[in-house]
Amino acid sequence: MALTSWRRTRCAVLVGAAVLLVPAVIAAAGLSEAERRGKRIYIEGRGRGPISAYLVGPRLSAPGSAFPCANCHLGEGPGVKEGGVQAADIRHATLTKAFEGVRPSGRAHPPYADGDLERAVAFGADPGGNALHEAHPRYAMSPDDLADLVAYLKIVGREPVPGVTEREVRVGVLLPDRGPLAEAGNAVTRLLRGYFDEVNARGGLFRRALTLVPVLFDPAREDSVTAAVREVVEEENLFCLLANVGVPPDHESLKALSAAQVPVIAPLQVALDGGYGADRYTFHVWASIRDQARVMVDFLTQAASRAPARLAVLHVSDASGEAAAAGAREQLAKHGRSVVAEVAFAPGRLSAPEIVSRLRDASAEAVLFFGSGTDVLAFLDETERQQWRPLVLAPAPMVGRSLLSLPAGVARSVYLASPIASPDPAARETAEFLRLAARSAGSGDHRSFQMLAFAGAKLLEEGLRRSGRDVSRQRVVDALGSLWRFPTGVTPPLTYSGNRRVGALGSQILAIDAEQGRLTVAAPWREPR
Amino acid sequence: MRHHAVTRAARWAVLTFLLAFPAFARAPEGRAAAPEGATSPNRLAREGVTVEFSAKPAGGDGDLREGDYADVSFRITDTSTGRPVRSLAPGAWMDIGQPVAARDKAPLDCRQKMGLYLSGRVGIRPMIDLNSYYVLALNRDSSISVVDPHVGMAGKTYLYAHIALPKPGADWAKTTDDKRLFVTTPRGGQVVVVDAESFKVAGKVDVGGLPVRIVMQRDGRYLWVGDDSAEAARSGVVVIDGAALSVAGRIPTGRGHHEITLSPDDRWAFVSNREEGTVSVIDVQRLAKVKDVKTGLQPISLAYSRLSQALYVADGETGEIAVIDGQRQEVVARIAAKPGLGPMRFTEDGRWGFVVNTRHDTVHVLDISNNRLAHTVPVGKRPFQLAVTGAFAYVRSLDSEKVSMIPLSELGRDQMPRVTDFGAGTETPGAAGPGIAVAAPMVPALGEAAVMVGNPADGNIYFYMEGMVAPMATFRSYGHRPAALEVVNRSLKETEPGVYRTTVRLPAAGTYDVGFVLNSPQLVHCFAADVKVNPALARTGPSLEIAYLVKDRRVPVGQPVTVGFKLIDPDTQQPRTGLGDVGVYYVSSMRHRAQAPVRERGDGVYEATISVPEAGAYYVYVAVPSAKIQLGDLTHLSLIAERTPGATRRR
């Protein structure tokens, strides 16, 4: 009940979110107001007043936002080498260093003192009166903006990191405090605590312990998730979120997390999309709905025992349904196939008699169905009534377990796609998981939730190991974003890249064994072609 | 490094294809007929970019002369706007197109040669590769040998230069731009400054005492020299100003040998005092010691991990590795290993550490993320040195001729990493006896997944490419014994926007083809450079090369056999004719030795008729006294003498 009403409101909220401009909030823990504003100038080239950059070589004026400091000096200030020009290391300790002779910047000058940074930014001169390299723009901005920028330049590369202290890294997990997923949330929390305890017992990571901080929300109230997220973003005492439970994949508050550059690792939800344009700060483990749809198409065109020639796509017109339909279209195009019909229906408004007649008239032999379990049951009922039995494929994460009770005759023509692969029984990590899961078992079976949380903990640990003592959110995101075939034992090896935020792209196809009331593997886990 | 090698390989693959493409397979354009768009022989405008080639004597003007160093540059601009084109990765080669001795012959085709170089076939290399590097060997005598490994891989060791030092060197450091090298000479109490472009001694700094370890700051500000003097009041560090090359300070730190390392931001210097059991922390800004940290009994090696922002100090006596927090500068953890620890090295990213244990014939692997011992790996007897590439940690042992390799990809798992090895010579490094060098005898090669290993016992340098079972090449050092190796990068570097430059030594006089390739836009072109004869040139290597013209190395006993060979000028690759005193000697393993008269056949070909009296192996040597080629200077020829059926057996 709660879930259906939630979906309706969410739909309305989504429309609103599309026109809402999410403000670019920059996480700046413990910064003064001036430093905060200065950071925006440094990163984005935008201040309270207009900022312009004058390029000495080509004699051009451009808006400051086209040439922000961070483009060349980088987020932490060490400078990048590009085109034979080494952008200077502008960390304050370097600039204020006493130095006889020529510095690595190629110039000799006294250390920077009060007023020197302002002169360098505005007039392009170092404390020795030498002109900066001509590749360095000269900036015009109001005295207030300049003061803000200089305030930030004095701490660039040394600013405090949210949730990271001398001895601890604080990791949040968003959990429902009631409802059907509350117990799963508890199981996940127990597993993660056990995992963190073991990491800490081995000495922690770079002299810091991992601390798990549950952040609870009420799943029945739409604004409860929003409030929980706001707390994470504004209080800035959590480094990242791990294995969130029960947050809908298209919840608008997730945009605020992304805008604040909070890493979200292995959320217990299926992504809509994990490729180009996906949220940079969220790392999914299992294939997105879109990629599941692609494997379904591959199965129909290659692996199905009777490969049907005439395909139809039927999808709910929400974000999941649209993403799935887009994946199906993309993969059909790859196979050089087209559909005989594509029908969309509003959430909860499937008019089964009409749609079944329409698809039947189009002589569809197989239907790719992207809707809820209730929708697919209604659809199958109607096909039986009209004595028409096409092959039906649907993603398991969308339809849930509702199809297990189908009559045997109908069940034989239904297949489900599941992104979950069986754990590797030989892997050391799998043994580690089984040990932790046994210790943290509670009521009910939440093994698959715990598996995903375990994979997320492995990812976080690796990201932190690669980031070192000087950890930052950006470093962890960069480290995870370059993982290649990272083993977790309980999932296929995970790979991420600049345009890929889903670790394991594939799915398996399941058949329904109605007599036994269970699912059997019809086609093993594989990535889309 | 590895990434660089991969991209370079990919680039070459594309260009090889490009050269094979019909559009490029047209007849060679003579240099007289200027290619389209070029307005002068040193300028090319095509595909929207303009490339201007220049080759000038290093640090001067005038003619290029053989044996001298030349500044070679390519300025690349956008043809329509004139703006520099940045961040390209051009490839370039120089090869003799027309040797001075063969001006009347038809010119060789530059494009065809470039196709061969790009195909990357073993043994085919241009005379000068502008994308190359040199290997420097710090010898046990007072010298440094400079080897061009790529010419060496073609089968002939090319000793590129030889630098005489006033006294034997112990350690060295180079500037970040690879232009200068600083060598400590403990017996001379000096730091010798070597110009790494001309490979000549450029100066000396008298530091006195017993200078051993030397480290250069990343920012180039100071050179840090450990003074191992026995007097306690003196033992410490000498700080040399990197620009003025004068002593900027002397800081006594305590007794014993000093290892030195700096924090990545060059703010703190850490100096170990082996006989005090301490590490001194020095504020680089003030050149003053701020504290001594007690680390154990005998600090033997230091390494700083950028990843964990901590200093690691291995102790030979206690067998512990003390971890000093980089900011708080106090011991925050101790990792227990076993007594007998020696040198320590970290991976490039600071994620893993390796410490040899000389007493237990093992290498301890440190997990830097939680300061625990991840593995203890058995290696060859008495390990004493380490080198780390992107894929392996290499371990050299005093009592083993093998180099052990620990794969980085297998670290941190339950199983012991699988150690493999390769032989670097037939003698163990321990056979060379003790020497004074403390610098590394193994060094990763540049831009390749490979390592160079010096063997002071047999005097060779071995080049090992990852994935092979044995070294790919061996470089002789002509009677010197390499104690340590260093690599100097000489590839084209973008030194200002759109200008790609390097310095090379011109090995011979003649007209050079300068092959130039660009991947994007795709461009292949040949420029030319004239190099004049240098009358003042003194030759360093053998003045002849030999190629034997013998098809079957099995010869019949007691019958005359003709051995033909061709003598070639190594610089011009042209035949040497008219040599009147060529001698051929043949020696058997049974110590039979004979000489045979030599006839000249023209075009550099000579021959001698020999007759061997006994079955067995014979070695043929060629000497040419007038060309200063003595017996054994040129490659020998081995022959197997067999009895023909029916021949009478003498008793």
mmCIF file of C-alpha atoms in Angstrom, chain A residues 19-307:
data_model
loop_
_atom_site.group_PDB
_atom_site.id
_atom_site.type_symbol
_atom_site.label_atom_id
_atom_site.label_comp_id
_atom_site.label_asym_id
_atom_site.label_seq_id
_atom_site.Cartn_x
_atom_site.Cartn_y
_atom_site.Cartn_z
ATOM 1 C CA VAL A 19 12.413 21.927 -14.023
ATOM 2 C CA LEU A 20 14.117 22.511 -10.699
ATOM 3 C CA LEU A 21 17.645 23.779 -11.049
ATOM 4 C CA VAL A 22 19.757 22.015 -8.486
ATOM 5 C CA PRO A 23 22.123 24.603 -7.008
ATOM 6 C CA ALA A 24 25.794 23.651 -7.252
ATOM 7 C CA VAL A 25 26.457 23.121 -3.609
ATOM 8 C CA ILE A 26 30.097 22.525 -2.906
ATOM 9 C CA ALA A 27 30.907 20.538 0.170
ATOM 10 C CA ALA A 28 33.265 22.748 2.117
ATOM 11 C CA ALA A 29 33.455 21.398 5.616
ATOM 12 C CA GLY A 30 34.641 23.783 8.214
ATOM 13 C CA LEU A 31 35.399 26.583 5.758
ATOM 14 C CA SER A 32 34.708 30.201 6.648
ATOM 15 C CA GLU A 33 32.145 32.052 4.540
ATOM 16 C CA ALA A 34 34.929 33.888 2.704
ATOM 17 C CA GLU A 35 36.803 30.616 2.020
ATOM 18 C CA ARG A 36 33.598 29.022 0.790
ATOM 19 C CA ARG A 37 33.016 31.854 -1.681
ATOM 20 C CA GLY A 38 36.706 31.820 -2.612
ATOM 21 C CA LYS A 39 36.494 28.115 -3.355
ATOM 22 C CA ARG A 40 33.649 28.736 -5.779
ATOM 23 C CA ILE A 41 35.798 31.309 -7.593
ATOM 24 C CA TYR A 42 38.741 28.868 -7.626
ATOM 25 C CA ILE A 43 36.713 25.918 -8.914
ATOM 26 C CA GLU A 44 34.058 27.592 -11.073
ATOM 27 C CA GLY A 45 35.404 31.079 -11.801
ATOM 28 C CA ARG A 46 32.207 32.654 -10.411
ATOM 29 C CA GLY A 47 32.089 35.255 -7.665
ATOM 30 C CA ARG A 48 29.605 37.703 -6.182
ATOM 31 C CA GLY A 49 30.402 40.188 -8.932
ATOM 32 C CA PRO A 50 31.494 39.601 -12.526
ATOM 33 C CA ILE A 51 34.942 38.062 -13.093
ATOM 34 C CA SER A 52 36.825 38.264 -16.351
ATOM 35 C CA ALA A 53 40.056 36.659 -17.530
ATOM 36 C CA TYR A 54 42.413 38.444 -19.930
ATOM 37 C CA LEU A 55 44.604 36.134 -21.988
ATOM 38 C CA VAL A 56 47.936 37.776 -22.687
ATOM 39 C CA GLY A 57 49.005 35.688 -25.695
ATOM 40 C CA PRO A 58 45.970 35.945 -27.942
ATOM 41 C CA ARG A 59 44.872 39.264 -26.324
ATOM 42 C CA LEU A 60 41.408 38.013 -25.563
ATOM 43 C CA SER A 61 38.991 38.729 -22.760
ATOM 44 C CA ALA A 62 36.811 35.876 -21.548
ATOM 45 C CA PRO A 63 34.484 35.230 -18.625
ATOM 46 C CA GLY A 64 36.286 33.937 -15.539
ATOM 47 C CA SER A 65 34.123 30.812 -15.616
ATOM 48 C CA ALA A 66 35.885 29.777 -18.838
ATOM 49 C CA PHE A 67 39.312 29.848 -17.130
ATOM 50 C CA PRO A 68 38.869 28.944 -13.464
ATOM 51 C CA CYS A 69 42.058 28.433 -11.406
ATOM 52 C CA ALA A 70 41.346 24.735 -10.836
ATOM 53 C CA ASN A 71 41.544 23.984 -14.576
ATOM 54 C CA CYS A 72 45.329 24.259 -14.514
ATOM 55 C CA HIS A 73 46.325 24.355 -10.831
ATOM 56 C CA LEU A 74 43.996 21.404 -10.087
ATOM 57 C CA GLY A 75 41.620 21.012 -7.174
ATOM 58 C CA GLU A 76 44.402 20.607 -4.636
ATOM 59 C CA GLY A 77 46.810 23.156 -6.152
ATOM 60 C CA PRO A 78 49.836 21.131 -7.364
ATOM 61 C CA GLY A 79 49.447 22.257 -10.983
ATOM 62 C CA VAL A 80 49.282 20.206 -14.169
ATOM 63 C CA LYS A 81 51.703 20.111 -17.091
ATOM 64 C CA GLU A 82 50.060 20.794 -20.392
ATOM 65 C CA GLY A 83 51.606 21.736 -23.692
ATOM 66 C CA GLY A 84 55.066 22.144 -22.216
ATOM 67 C CA VAL A 85 53.740 24.656 -19.696
ATOM 68 C CA GLN A 86 53.887 23.519 -16.095
ATOM 69 C CA ALA A 87 51.166 25.299 -14.157
ATOM 70 C CA ALA A 88 52.752 26.423 -10.896
ATOM 71 C CA ASP A 89 52.338 24.576 -7.617
ATOM 72 C CA ILE A 90 50.306 27.221 -5.789
ATOM 73 C CA ARG A 91 49.920 25.483 -2.453
ATOM 74 C CA HIS A 92 50.628 28.078 0.184
ATOM 75 C CA ALA A 93 53.554 26.177 1.702
ATOM 76 C CA THR A 94 55.270 26.170 -1.693
ATOM 77 C CA LEU A 95 54.622 29.821 -2.455
ATOM 78 C CA THR A 96 55.836 31.000 0.931
ATOM 79 C CA LYS A 97 58.990 28.860 0.841
ATOM 80 C CA ALA A 98 62.294 30.747 0.961
ATOM 81 C CA PHE A 99 64.273 29.875 -2.161
ATOM 82 C CA GLU A 100 67.572 31.135 -3.538
ATOM 83 C CA GLY A 101 67.927 30.968 -7.292
ATOM 84 C CA VAL A 102 65.434 29.827 -9.863
ATOM 85 C CA ARG A 103 62.362 28.003 -8.573
ATOM 86 C CA PRO A 104 60.747 25.092 -10.425
ATOM 87 C CA SER A 105 58.407 27.743 -11.876
ATOM 88 C CA GLY A 106 61.391 29.059 -13.839
ATOM 89 C CA ARG A 107 61.514 32.398 -11.986
ATOM 90 C CA ALA A 108 63.420 33.677 -8.976
ATOM 91 C CA HIS A 109 61.456 35.654 -6.430
ATOM 92 C CA PRO A 110 61.122 36.219 -2.673
ATOM 93 C CA PRO A 111 58.490 34.173 -0.833
ATOM 94 C CA TYR A 112 54.864 35.301 -1.192
ATOM 95 C CA ALA A 113 53.796 37.684 1.592
ATOM 96 C CA ASP A 114 50.685 39.753 2.292
ATOM 97 C CA GLY A 115 49.339 41.392 -0.846
ATOM 98 C CA ASP A 116 51.429 39.276 -3.209
ATOM 99 C CA LEU A 117 48.654 36.824 -4.097
ATOM 100 C CA GLU A 118 46.367 39.705 -5.005
ATOM 101 C CA ARG A 119 49.062 41.145 -7.282
ATOM 102 C CA ALA A 120 49.644 37.808 -8.957
ATOM 103 C CA VAL A 121 45.939 37.245 -9.657
ATOM 104 C CA ALA A 122 45.163 40.762 -10.851
ATOM 105 C CA PHE A 123 48.386 41.956 -12.456
ATOM 106 C CA GLY A 124 50.159 38.725 -13.286
ATOM 107 C CA ALA A 125 53.313 39.530 -11.348
ATOM 108 C CA ASP A 126 55.208 37.462 -8.771
ATOM 109 C CA PRO A 127 56.706 38.986 -5.573
ATOM 110 C CA GLY A 128 59.964 39.637 -7.462
ATOM 111 C CA GLY A 129 58.086 41.787 -9.965
ATOM 112 C CA ASN A 130 58.516 39.182 -12.740
ATOM 113 C CA ALA A 131 55.614 38.684 -15.107
ATOM 114 C CA LEU A 132 53.930 35.293 -14.699
ATOM 115 C CA HIS A 133 54.008 32.991 -17.711
ATOM 116 C CA GLU A 134 51.897 34.394 -20.507
ATOM 117 C CA ALA A 135 49.675 31.334 -20.336
ATOM 118 C CA HIS A 136 48.457 32.621 -16.946
ATOM 119 C CA PRO A 137 45.408 34.884 -17.455
ATOM 120 C CA ARG A 138 45.150 38.233 -15.690
ATOM 121 C CA TYR A 139 41.870 38.377 -13.766
ATOM 122 C CA ALA A 140 39.611 41.317 -13.137
ATOM 123 C CA MET A 141 37.199 41.010 -10.196
ATOM 124 C CA SER A 142 35.799 43.108 -7.391
ATOM 125 C CA PRO A 143 37.994 43.683 -4.291
ATOM 126 C CA ASP A 144 35.517 41.579 -2.286
ATOM 127 C CA ASP A 145 35.818 38.630 -4.655
ATOM 128 C CA LEU A 146 39.597 38.976 -4.712
ATOM 129 C CA ALA A 147 39.681 38.908 -0.909
ATOM 130 C CA ASP A 148 37.531 35.741 -0.917
ATOM 131 C CA LEU A 149 39.763 34.052 -3.490
ATOM 132 C CA VAL A 150 42.929 34.879 -1.578
ATOM 133 C CA ALA A 151 41.358 33.552 1.623
ATOM 134 C CA TYR A 152 40.817 30.239 -0.134
ATOM 135 C CA LEU A 153 44.230 30.205 -1.860
ATOM 136 C CA LYS A 154 45.816 30.202 1.578
ATOM 137 C CA ILE A 155 44.213 26.849 2.406
ATOM 138 C CA VAL A 156 43.916 25.153 -0.995
ATOM 139 C CA GLY A 157 44.970 21.511 -0.741
ATOM 140 C CA ARG A 158 44.726 21.573 3.050
ATOM 141 C CA GLU A 159 41.007 22.040 3.585
ATOM 142 C CA PRO A 160 39.249 19.684 5.967
ATOM 143 C CA VAL A 161 37.517 16.672 4.396
ATOM 144 C CA PRO A 162 33.924 15.959 5.534
ATOM 145 C CA GLY A 163 33.731 12.939 7.837
ATOM 146 C CA VAL A 164 37.505 12.486 8.058
ATOM 147 C CA THR A 165 39.303 13.186 11.306
ATOM 148 C CA GLU A 166 42.779 12.408 12.577
ATOM 149 C CA ARG A 167 41.707 8.924 13.667
ATOM 150 C CA GLU A 168 38.510 8.064 11.833
ATOM 151 C CA VAL A 169 36.618 7.917 8.538
ATOM 152 C CA ARG A 170 32.865 8.210 9.124
ATOM 153 C CA VAL A 171 30.705 6.274 6.647
ATOM 154 C CA GLY A 172 26.941 6.781 6.505
ATOM 155 C CA VAL A 173 24.222 4.350 5.502
ATOM 156 C CA LEU A 174 20.667 5.537 4.696
ATOM 157 C CA LEU A 175 18.125 3.100 6.180
ATOM 158 C CA PRO A 176 14.319 2.916 6.465
ATOM 159 C CA ASP A 177 13.263 2.911 10.113
ATOM 160 C CA ARG A 178 10.094 0.912 9.382
ATOM 161 C CA GLY A 179 8.317 -0.890 6.546
ATOM 162 C CA PRO A 180 9.169 -4.031 4.591
ATOM 163 C CA LEU A 181 12.843 -3.141 4.144
ATOM 164 C CA ALA A 182 13.624 -2.159 7.734
ATOM 165 C CA GLU A 183 14.792 -5.662 8.675
ATOM 166 C CA ALA A 184 16.936 -5.875 5.549
ATOM 167 C CA GLY A 185 18.471 -2.563 6.618
ATOM 168 C CA ASN A 186 19.299 -4.026 10.006
ATOM 169 C CA ALA A 187 20.917 -7.064 8.405
ATOM 170 C CA VAL A 188 23.039 -4.768 6.226
ATOM 171 C CA THR A 189 24.066 -2.678 9.233
ATOM 172 C CA ARG A 190 25.116 -5.764 11.186
ATOM 173 C CA LEU A 191 27.187 -7.051 8.294
ATOM 174 C CA LEU A 192 28.909 -3.709 7.698
ATOM 175 C CA ARG A 193 29.702 -3.293 11.383
ATOM 176 C CA GLY A 194 31.303 -6.729 11.401
ATOM 177 C CA TYR A 195 33.305 -5.834 8.310
ATOM 178 C CA PHE A 196 34.487 -2.512 9.714
ATOM 179 C CA ASP A 197 35.430 -4.159 13.024
ATOM 180 C CA GLU A 198 37.715 -6.557 11.171
ATOM 181 C CA VAL A 199 39.346 -3.777 9.142
ATOM 182 C CA ASN A 200 39.903 -1.803 12.342
ATOM 183 C CA ALA A 201 41.311 -4.823 14.145
ATOM 184 C CA ARG A 202 43.882 -5.128 11.364
ATOM 185 C CA GLY A 203 45.063 -1.571 12.072
ATOM 186 C CA GLY A 204 42.477 0.429 10.142
ATOM 187 C CA LEU A 205 43.457 2.262 6.977
ATOM 188 C CA PHE A 206 46.322 4.742 7.086
ATOM 189 C CA ARG A 207 46.053 5.131 10.857
ATOM 190 C CA ARG A 208 42.307 5.754 10.761
ATOM 191 C CA ALA A 209 39.401 3.549 11.874
ATOM 192 C CA LEU A 210 36.193 3.093 9.862
ATOM 193 C CA THR A 211 33.027 4.121 11.678
ATOM 194 C CA LEU A 212 29.526 3.230 10.456
ATOM 195 C CA VAL A 213 26.856 5.877 11.022
ATOM 196 C CA PRO A 214 23.218 4.819 10.261
ATOM 197 C CA VAL A 215 21.002 7.669 8.996
ATOM 198 C CA LEU A 216 17.332 6.678 9.364
ATOM 199 C CA PHE A 217 14.354 7.844 7.358
ATOM 200 C CA ASP A 218 10.629 7.045 7.316
ATOM 201 C CA PRO A 219 9.837 5.271 4.024
ATOM 202 C CA ALA A 220 6.176 6.256 4.213
ATOM 203 C CA ARG A 221 6.981 9.952 4.090
ATOM 204 C CA GLU A 222 8.315 11.319 0.837
ATOM 205 C CA ASP A 223 10.135 14.235 2.491
ATOM 206 C CA SER A 224 11.850 12.023 5.049
ATOM 207 C CA VAL A 225 14.550 10.856 2.612
ATOM 208 C CA THR A 226 15.019 14.450 1.492
ATOM 209 C CA ALA A 227 15.503 15.551 5.094
ATOM 210 C CA ALA A 228 18.004 12.728 5.755
ATOM 211 C CA VAL A 229 19.989 13.652 2.660
ATOM 212 C CA ARG A 230 19.948 17.317 3.594
ATOM 213 C CA GLU A 231 21.387 16.389 6.953
ATOM 214 C CA VAL A 232 24.214 14.437 5.280
ATOM 215 C CA VAL A 233 25.004 17.281 2.885
ATOM 216 C CA GLU A 234 24.784 20.149 5.334
ATOM 217 C CA GLU A 235 26.288 18.705 8.476
ATOM 218 C CA GLU A 236 29.329 17.478 6.575
ATOM 219 C CA ASN A 237 30.318 14.890 9.129
ATOM 220 C CA LEU A 238 30.060 11.873 6.849
ATOM 221 C CA PHE A 239 32.650 11.048 4.215
ATOM 222 C CA CYS A 240 30.408 8.952 1.983
ATOM 223 C CA LEU A 241 27.300 6.766 1.918
ATOM 224 C CA LEU A 242 27.514 2.998 1.643
ATOM 225 C CA ALA A 243 24.837 0.408 0.791
ATOM 226 C CA ASN A 244 21.821 2.681 1.228
ATOM 227 C CA VAL A 245 18.628 0.639 1.648
ATOM 228 C CA GLY A 246 15.195 1.565 0.340
ATOM 229 C CA VAL A 247 15.997 4.832 -1.416
ATOM 230 C CA PRO A 248 14.220 4.844 -4.806
ATOM 231 C CA PRO A 249 16.672 5.055 -7.707
ATOM 232 C CA ASP A 250 15.096 8.218 -9.090
ATOM 233 C CA HIS A 251 14.509 10.045 -5.818
ATOM 234 C CA GLU A 252 15.111 13.745 -6.392
ATOM 235 C CA SER A 253 17.187 14.106 -3.216
ATOM 236 C CA LEU A 254 19.892 11.960 -4.824
ATOM 237 C CA LYS A 255 20.656 14.924 -7.060
ATOM 238 C CA ALA A 256 21.565 16.982 -4.007
ATOM 239 C CA LEU A 257 24.002 14.251 -2.920
ATOM 240 C CA SER A 258 25.597 14.249 -6.330
ATOM 241 C CA ALA A 259 25.773 18.053 -6.440
ATOM 242 C CA ALA A 260 27.522 18.011 -3.072
ATOM 243 C CA GLN A 261 29.934 15.390 -4.504
ATOM 244 C CA VAL A 262 29.138 12.854 -1.791
ATOM 245 C CA PRO A 263 30.296 9.421 -2.957
ATOM 246 C CA VAL A 264 27.484 6.843 -2.839
ATOM 247 C CA ILE A 265 28.819 3.295 -3.005
ATOM 248 C CA ALA A 266 26.756 0.200 -3.817
ATOM 249 C CA PRO A 267 23.290 1.562 -3.021
ATOM 250 C CA LEU A 268 20.811 -1.308 -2.652
ATOM 251 C CA GLN A 269 18.812 -0.268 -5.663
ATOM 252 C CA VAL A 270 18.972 -0.989 -9.352
ATOM 253 C CA ALA A 271 20.285 1.935 -11.372
ATOM 254 C CA LEU A 272 18.269 3.215 -14.287
ATOM 255 C CA ASP A 273 21.384 3.779 -16.316
ATOM 256 C CA GLY A 274 25.072 3.330 -15.626
ATOM 257 C CA GLY A 275 26.770 4.598 -18.756
ATOM 258 C CA TYR A 276 27.525 7.985 -20.197
ATOM 259 C CA GLY A 277 25.774 10.767 -18.301
ATOM 260 C CA ALA A 278 25.241 8.646 -15.162
ATOM 261 C CA ASP A 279 25.891 10.304 -11.818
ATOM 262 C CA ARG A 280 29.688 10.465 -11.392
ATOM 263 C CA TYR A 281 29.618 10.051 -7.617
ATOM 264 C CA THR A 282 27.451 6.933 -7.407
ATOM 265 C CA PHE A 283 28.986 3.499 -7.918
ATOM 266 C CA HIS A 284 26.475 0.740 -8.610
ATOM 267 C CA VAL A 285 27.372 -2.923 -8.444
ATOM 268 C CA TRP A 286 24.621 -4.639 -10.436
ATOM 269 C CA ALA A 287 23.572 -3.912 -14.010
ATOM 270 C CA SER A 288 21.188 -1.047 -14.617
ATOM 271 C CA ILE A 289 17.625 -1.643 -15.832
ATOM 272 C CA ARG A 290 18.795 -0.461 -19.206
ATOM 273 C CA ASP A 291 21.559 -3.078 -19.406
ATOM 274 C CA GLN A 292 19.235 -5.804 -18.143
ATOM 275 C CA ALA A 293 16.909 -4.993 -21.037
ATOM 276 C CA ARG A 294 19.848 -5.345 -23.406
ATOM 277 C CA VAL A 295 20.642 -8.852 -22.134
ATOM 278 C CA MET A 296 16.943 -9.769 -22.511
ATOM 279 C CA VAL A 297 17.118 -8.766 -26.165
ATOM 280 C CA ASP A 298 20.320 -10.776 -26.654
ATOM 281 C CA PHE A 299 18.577 -13.789 -25.118
ATOM 282 C CA LEU A 300 15.585 -13.482 -27.393
ATOM 283 C CA THR A 301 17.617 -13.040 -30.550
ATOM 284 C CA GLN A 302 20.276 -15.664 -29.838
ATOM 285 C CA ALA A 303 19.728 -17.979 -26.948
ATOM 286 C CA ALA A 304 15.994 -18.664 -26.755
ATOM 287 C CA SER A 305 15.081 -22.184 -27.836
ATOM 288 C CA ARG A 306 12.526 -20.861 -30.281
ATOM 289 C CA ALA A 307 13.848 -17.502 -31.432
#
